[in-house]
Structures are given as C-alpha cells and as structure tokens.
Short mmCIF file of C-alpha atoms in Angstrom, two decimals:
data_model
loop_
_atom_site.label_atom_id
_atom_site.label_comp_id
_atom_site.label_asym_id
_atom_site.label_seq_id
_atom_site.Cartn_x
_atom_site.Cartn_y
_atom_site.Cartn_z
CA UNK A 216 -17.38 -5.11 0.70
CA UNK A 217 -13.96 -6.65 0.16
CA UNK A 218 -12.09 -7.62 3.31
CA UNK A 219 -8.54 -8.91 3.44
CA UNK A 220 -7.16 -10.89 6.36
CA UNK A 221 -3.62 -12.00 7.05
CA UNK A 222 -2.66 -14.76 9.41
CA UNK A 223 -0.57 -14.88 11.49
CA UNK A 224 -0.19 -11.29 12.66
CA UNK A 225 3.36 -12.01 13.75
CA UNK A 226 5.80 -14.85 13.15
CA UNK A 227 9.27 -15.59 14.50
CA UNK A 228 11.41 -18.30 12.91
CA UNK A 229 15.04 -19.39 13.07
CA UNK A 230 17.25 -18.61 10.11
CA UNK A 231 17.09 -21.17 7.32
CA UNK A 232 13.49 -22.23 7.81
CA UNK A 233 10.95 -22.31 5.00
CA UNK A 234 7.77 -20.45 5.88
CA UNK A 235 4.31 -19.64 4.58
CA UNK A 236 2.34 -16.43 5.06
CA UNK A 237 -1.39 -16.50 4.48
CA UNK A 238 -3.77 -13.99 2.95
CA UNK A 239 -7.52 -14.43 2.52
CA UNK A 240 -10.09 -12.19 0.82
CA UNK A 241 -13.87 -12.24 0.80
CA UNK A 242 -14.68 -11.18 -2.78
CA UNK A 243 -13.15 -13.35 -5.49
CA UNK A 244 -13.76 -10.71 -8.19
CA UNK A 245 -10.24 -9.31 -8.11
CA UNK A 246 -8.05 -7.80 -10.83
CA UNK A 247 -4.90 -9.05 -9.20
CA UNK A 248 -3.18 -9.67 -5.91
CA UNK A 249 0.07 -8.06 -4.88
CA UNK A 250 2.48 -8.93 -2.07
CA UNK A 251 4.62 -6.22 -0.49
CA UNK A 252 7.20 -5.95 2.24
CA UNK A 253 7.50 -2.95 4.48
CA UNK A 254 10.53 -2.21 6.61
CA UNK A 255 10.02 -0.12 9.77
CA UNK A 256 9.43 3.53 8.93
CA UNK A 257 9.66 2.88 5.21
CA UNK A 258 7.33 2.69 2.24
CA UNK A 259 6.17 -0.50 0.55
CA UNK A 260 8.33 -2.59 -1.74
CA UNK A 261 6.50 -4.71 -4.28
CA UNK A 262 7.50 -8.37 -4.17
CA UNK A 263 5.14 -10.20 -6.49
CA UNK A 264 2.06 -9.43 -8.55
CA UNK A 265 -0.33 -12.22 -9.52
CA UNK A 266 -2.93 -11.43 -12.14
CA UNK A 267 -6.39 -12.89 -11.62
CA UNK A 268 -5.82 -15.38 -14.44
CA UNK A 269 -2.60 -16.71 -12.91
CA UNK A 270 -2.08 -19.33 -10.22
CA UNK A 271 1.39 -18.41 -9.01
CA UNK A 272 4.43 -16.20 -9.42
CA UNK A 273 8.03 -16.81 -8.41
CA UNK A 274 10.90 -14.47 -7.72
CA UNK A 275 14.09 -15.89 -6.24
CA UNK A 276 13.29 -17.46 -2.87
CA UNK A 277 9.71 -16.19 -2.99
CA UNK A 278 6.72 -17.98 -4.41
CA UNK A 279 3.18 -16.61 -4.28
CA UNK A 280 0.10 -18.63 -5.12
CA UNK A 281 -3.44 -17.52 -5.80
CA UNK A 282 -6.66 -19.51 -5.45
CA UNK A 283 -9.50 -17.18 -6.38
CA UNK A 284 -12.23 -19.73 -5.80
CA UNK A 285 -11.28 -20.15 -2.16
CA UNK A 286 -10.25 -16.52 -1.71
CA UNK A 287 -6.72 -17.34 -0.65
CA UNK A 288 -3.13 -16.50 -1.43
CA UNK A 289 0.06 -17.74 0.17
CA UNK A 290 3.56 -16.33 0.13
CA UNK A 291 6.21 -19.00 0.51
CA UNK A 292 9.69 -17.90 1.60
CA UNK A 293 12.43 -20.48 1.21
CA UNK A 294 15.55 -20.64 3.37
CA UNK A 295 14.67 -17.54 5.39
CA UNK A 296 17.39 -15.02 6.26
CA UNK A 297 17.58 -12.28 8.91
CA UNK A 298 17.30 -9.75 6.08
CA UNK A 299 13.80 -11.07 5.39
CA UNK A 300 12.61 -9.59 8.68
CA UNK A 301 9.89 -7.07 7.82
CA UNK A 302 6.12 -6.73 7.68
CA UNK A 303 4.56 -8.51 4.72
CA UNK A 304 1.32 -7.16 3.28
CA UNK A 305 -1.01 -8.57 0.68
CA UNK A 306 -3.45 -6.40 -1.27
CA UNK A 307 -6.20 -7.14 -3.79
CA UNK A 308 -8.03 -5.44 -6.67
CA UNK A 309 -7.07 -2.24 -8.38
CA UNK A 310 -7.18 0.45 -5.74
CA UNK A 311 -5.59 -2.08 -3.44
CA UNK A 312 -7.37 -3.22 -0.31
CA UNK A 313 -4.74 -4.29 2.17
CA UNK A 314 -4.58 -6.83 4.92
CA UNK A 315 -3.10 -5.75 8.22
CA UNK A 316 0.15 -7.52 7.54
CA UNK A 317 2.28 -10.25 9.06
CA UNK A 318 5.30 -9.07 11.01
CA UNK A 319 8.09 -11.55 10.33
CA UNK A 320 11.19 -11.87 12.45
CA UNK A 321 13.96 -14.22 11.33
CA UNK A 322 16.47 -14.88 14.08
CA UNK A 323 20.07 -15.72 13.25
CA UNK B 85 15.36 5.07 -13.03
CA UNK B 86 13.82 7.22 -10.33
CA UNK B 87 11.03 5.79 -8.26
CA UNK B 88 8.07 7.51 -6.67
CA UNK B 89 9.14 10.39 -4.47
CA UNK B 90 7.19 12.21 -1.77
CA UNK B 91 7.82 15.44 0.02
CA UNK B 92 8.14 16.30 2.79
CA UNK B 93 9.20 13.09 4.48
CA UNK B 94 7.92 14.41 7.78
CA UNK B 95 5.42 17.12 8.55
CA UNK B 96 4.45 18.35 11.99
CA UNK B 97 1.57 20.79 12.22
CA UNK B 98 -0.88 22.14 14.73
CA UNK B 99 -4.54 21.27 14.91
CA UNK B 100 -6.58 23.45 12.59
CA UNK B 101 -3.77 24.20 10.14
CA UNK B 102 -3.69 23.48 6.41
CA UNK B 103 -1.12 21.08 4.91
CA UNK B 104 -0.09 19.99 1.44
CA UNK B 105 1.67 16.73 0.67
CA UNK B 106 3.37 16.21 -2.67
CA UNK B 107 3.87 13.10 -4.78
CA UNK B 108 6.09 12.73 -7.85
CA UNK B 109 5.18 9.50 -9.65
CA UNK B 110 7.41 7.44 -11.88
CA UNK B 111 7.79 9.20 -15.21
CA UNK B 112 5.25 7.96 -17.73
CA UNK B 113 2.91 6.42 -15.19
CA UNK B 114 -0.63 7.57 -15.88
CA UNK B 115 -2.24 6.16 -12.74
CA UNK B 116 -1.58 7.63 -9.30
CA UNK B 117 -2.95 6.58 -5.92
CA UNK B 118 -2.99 8.01 -2.43
CA UNK B 119 -3.23 5.82 0.68
CA UNK B 120 -3.13 6.48 4.40
CA UNK B 121 -1.50 4.14 6.90
CA UNK B 122 -2.03 4.29 10.64
CA UNK B 123 0.33 2.58 13.04
CA UNK B 124 0.03 -1.19 12.96
CA UNK B 125 -2.48 -1.15 10.12
CA UNK B 126 -2.35 -1.81 6.40
CA UNK B 127 -2.67 1.19 4.09
CA UNK B 128 -6.17 2.45 3.33
CA UNK B 129 -7.14 3.75 -0.09
CA UNK B 130 -7.93 7.47 -0.40
CA UNK B 131 -8.07 8.44 -4.08
CA UNK B 132 -7.06 7.23 -7.53
CA UNK B 133 -6.16 9.42 -10.53
CA UNK B 134 -6.12 8.33 -14.13
CA UNK B 135 -4.32 11.15 -15.90
CA UNK B 136 -5.55 14.48 -14.58
CA UNK B 137 -8.91 13.28 -13.35
CA UNK B 138 -9.88 11.63 -10.10
CA UNK B 139 -11.32 8.32 -11.24
CA UNK B 140 -12.21 7.19 -7.73
CA UNK B 141 -12.23 9.40 -4.63
CA UNK B 142 -14.39 7.12 -2.53
CA UNK B 143 -11.71 6.72 0.12
CA UNK B 144 -11.43 10.38 1.09
CA UNK B 145 -12.74 10.49 4.68
CA UNK B 146 -14.48 13.89 4.46
CA UNK B 147 -14.48 17.19 2.63
CA UNK B 148 -11.40 18.44 4.48
CA UNK B 149 -9.37 16.20 2.17
CA UNK B 150 -8.77 17.10 -1.44
CA UNK B 151 -6.24 16.05 -4.07
CA UNK B 152 -5.24 17.42 -7.45
CA UNK B 153 -3.12 16.33 -10.37
CA UNK B 154 -3.41 19.26 -12.78
CA UNK B 155 -0.92 18.13 -15.44
CA UNK B 156 -1.27 14.39 -15.06
CA UNK B 157 2.05 13.98 -13.29
CA UNK B 158 2.73 15.48 -9.85
CA UNK B 159 -0.11 15.25 -7.36
CA UNK B 160 -0.82 17.21 -4.20
CA UNK B 161 -2.93 15.96 -1.32
CA UNK B 162 -4.43 18.85 0.61
CA UNK B 163 -5.85 18.65 4.12
CA UNK B 164 -7.75 21.58 5.59
CA UNK B 165 -8.39 22.24 9.28
CA UNK B 166 -6.23 19.32 10.33
CA UNK B 167 -7.28 17.19 13.29
CA UNK B 168 -5.19 14.96 15.54
CA UNK B 169 -6.88 11.95 13.97
CA UNK B 170 -5.32 12.86 10.63
CA UNK B 171 -1.91 11.85 11.97
CA UNK B 172 -0.66 8.95 9.84
CA UNK B 173 1.74 8.08 7.08
CA UNK B 174 0.44 9.17 3.71
CA UNK B 175 1.62 6.94 0.89
CA UNK B 176 1.56 7.60 -2.81
CA UNK B 177 1.82 4.97 -5.53
CA UNK B 178 1.85 4.99 -9.30
CA UNK B 179 1.32 2.41 -12.02
CA UNK B 180 1.89 2.40 -15.74
CA UNK B 181 -1.77 2.49 -16.71
CA UNK B 182 -4.83 1.39 -14.86
CA UNK B 183 -5.76 -0.72 -11.92
CA UNK B 184 -4.51 -4.01 -13.30
CA UNK B 185 -0.91 -2.94 -13.21
CA UNK B 186 1.69 -3.31 -10.49
CA UNK B 187 1.77 -0.34 -8.15
CA UNK B 188 5.03 1.18 -6.98
CA UNK B 189 5.06 3.07 -3.71
CA UNK B 190 6.89 6.11 -2.49
CA UNK B 191 8.50 6.31 0.98
CA UNK B 192 5.54 8.19 2.42
CA UNK B 193 5.02 11.41 4.35
CA UNK B 194 4.63 11.07 8.09
CA UNK B 195 2.08 13.66 9.21
CA UNK B 196 1.81 14.53 12.89
CA UNK B 197 -0.96 16.86 14.04
CA UNK B 198 -0.34 18.23 17.52
#
C-alpha cells in the first residue's frame, strides 16, 4: 500500500530564505508526483507536476525534484516571501495519495 | 477559463439526513475525482470517473456514499444517513484525460453534520 510522508510537519522561516520541503513515498511505481499549496479554508492549487520519467520541474521560484529509486521528492522555494505561507502537499500516482502536508510560515 | 466549481460551499445538516454535493469540472475534462479532507490531514481519495463510469470507487468508505456522473460532465456525491464522522471538506478535481494528467481542484464543500 502506498504511503506518503512529508517532513517537516511545520516550518517557520524569515523572509528571503531558501527552503526545502521533503516528500517520501513507499512504492516507486508512480505515474507522476504533484505538489500543491493550500491556503486556509481553500481548495488546492497545483504548483508543479513531475511525470515519472522526469527528474525535475521548475516554475518561477519553485523547483521540484523526483528520485523514484529512493522514493523521494523535494520542493525547493527560493527567496521565500510572506505570500508563500500556506500548507504544501505532495501527492503521488493517478488517484493521488497525499501526504499530510507541511505548514509553512514565512515571517516578514 | 473557468476552473472546477463546487456547490454548495458550506453545508450543515443533521445526523441521519441525506445530502448531495455537486461538482462542475473544467469543460472538456474527461476524468473527475472526489476526495475528502479532514482537519489537519491530506485529502483522501474517494472515487474516480472516466467519462460517465466510475473507474475506481475503492475509496468510498461504505455504502452510504454514492456518486454519479450521468452525462460525463457534472458529478454529484450523495451521502445517505449522514453521521457526525462524515464532517469534512469534500474536494473535487478534474483532469484532461486519465490518471497521468495534472489534476485541478475545486474550492471544496465543507460538510458539517450536527
């Protein structure tokens, strides 16, 4: 059974720092991996989608990597801003199995 | 263009009542998914439609839960004899075709069972 784990559960950083969020999964047979952000009381906003054949995807200040063999993905956020404060979720496969999320707080 | 929409945004009901939650996917998306999210948790998969048919309903917790998508577009999640444990945010997502595609989520329906 696929399990997805995100570490840390919560993270607080000062504005301007670069940071890394971690996601691990137990079954490497995945279609793809998707990173989302969720603001309080809101739905999920897709950030990046990495297909199983890809190693990384970039969008603006965000970079996501995928290492299927080790069952890991990282989301790198450069030059963090207060507007980045949200919960970040990773999810794998097709019907999407989610981790519990990392709650990020960026303090001005 | 319009994203995924869900109605109502909030639903409060009493234990034992029947509720229907609606999802309007992005136009042209053939795949539709329902998830449930409890406080402080990631979303959990409920059911996946490809067109009009339920391709995977393995996430439905019991037979009180049922979903339909009769014309391959709008979907309705139906919950009979609601219980307090059904309280959660119900999220809908759609993707262009199958499971390999990026999923786009609606804002969710917050269900509260008193």
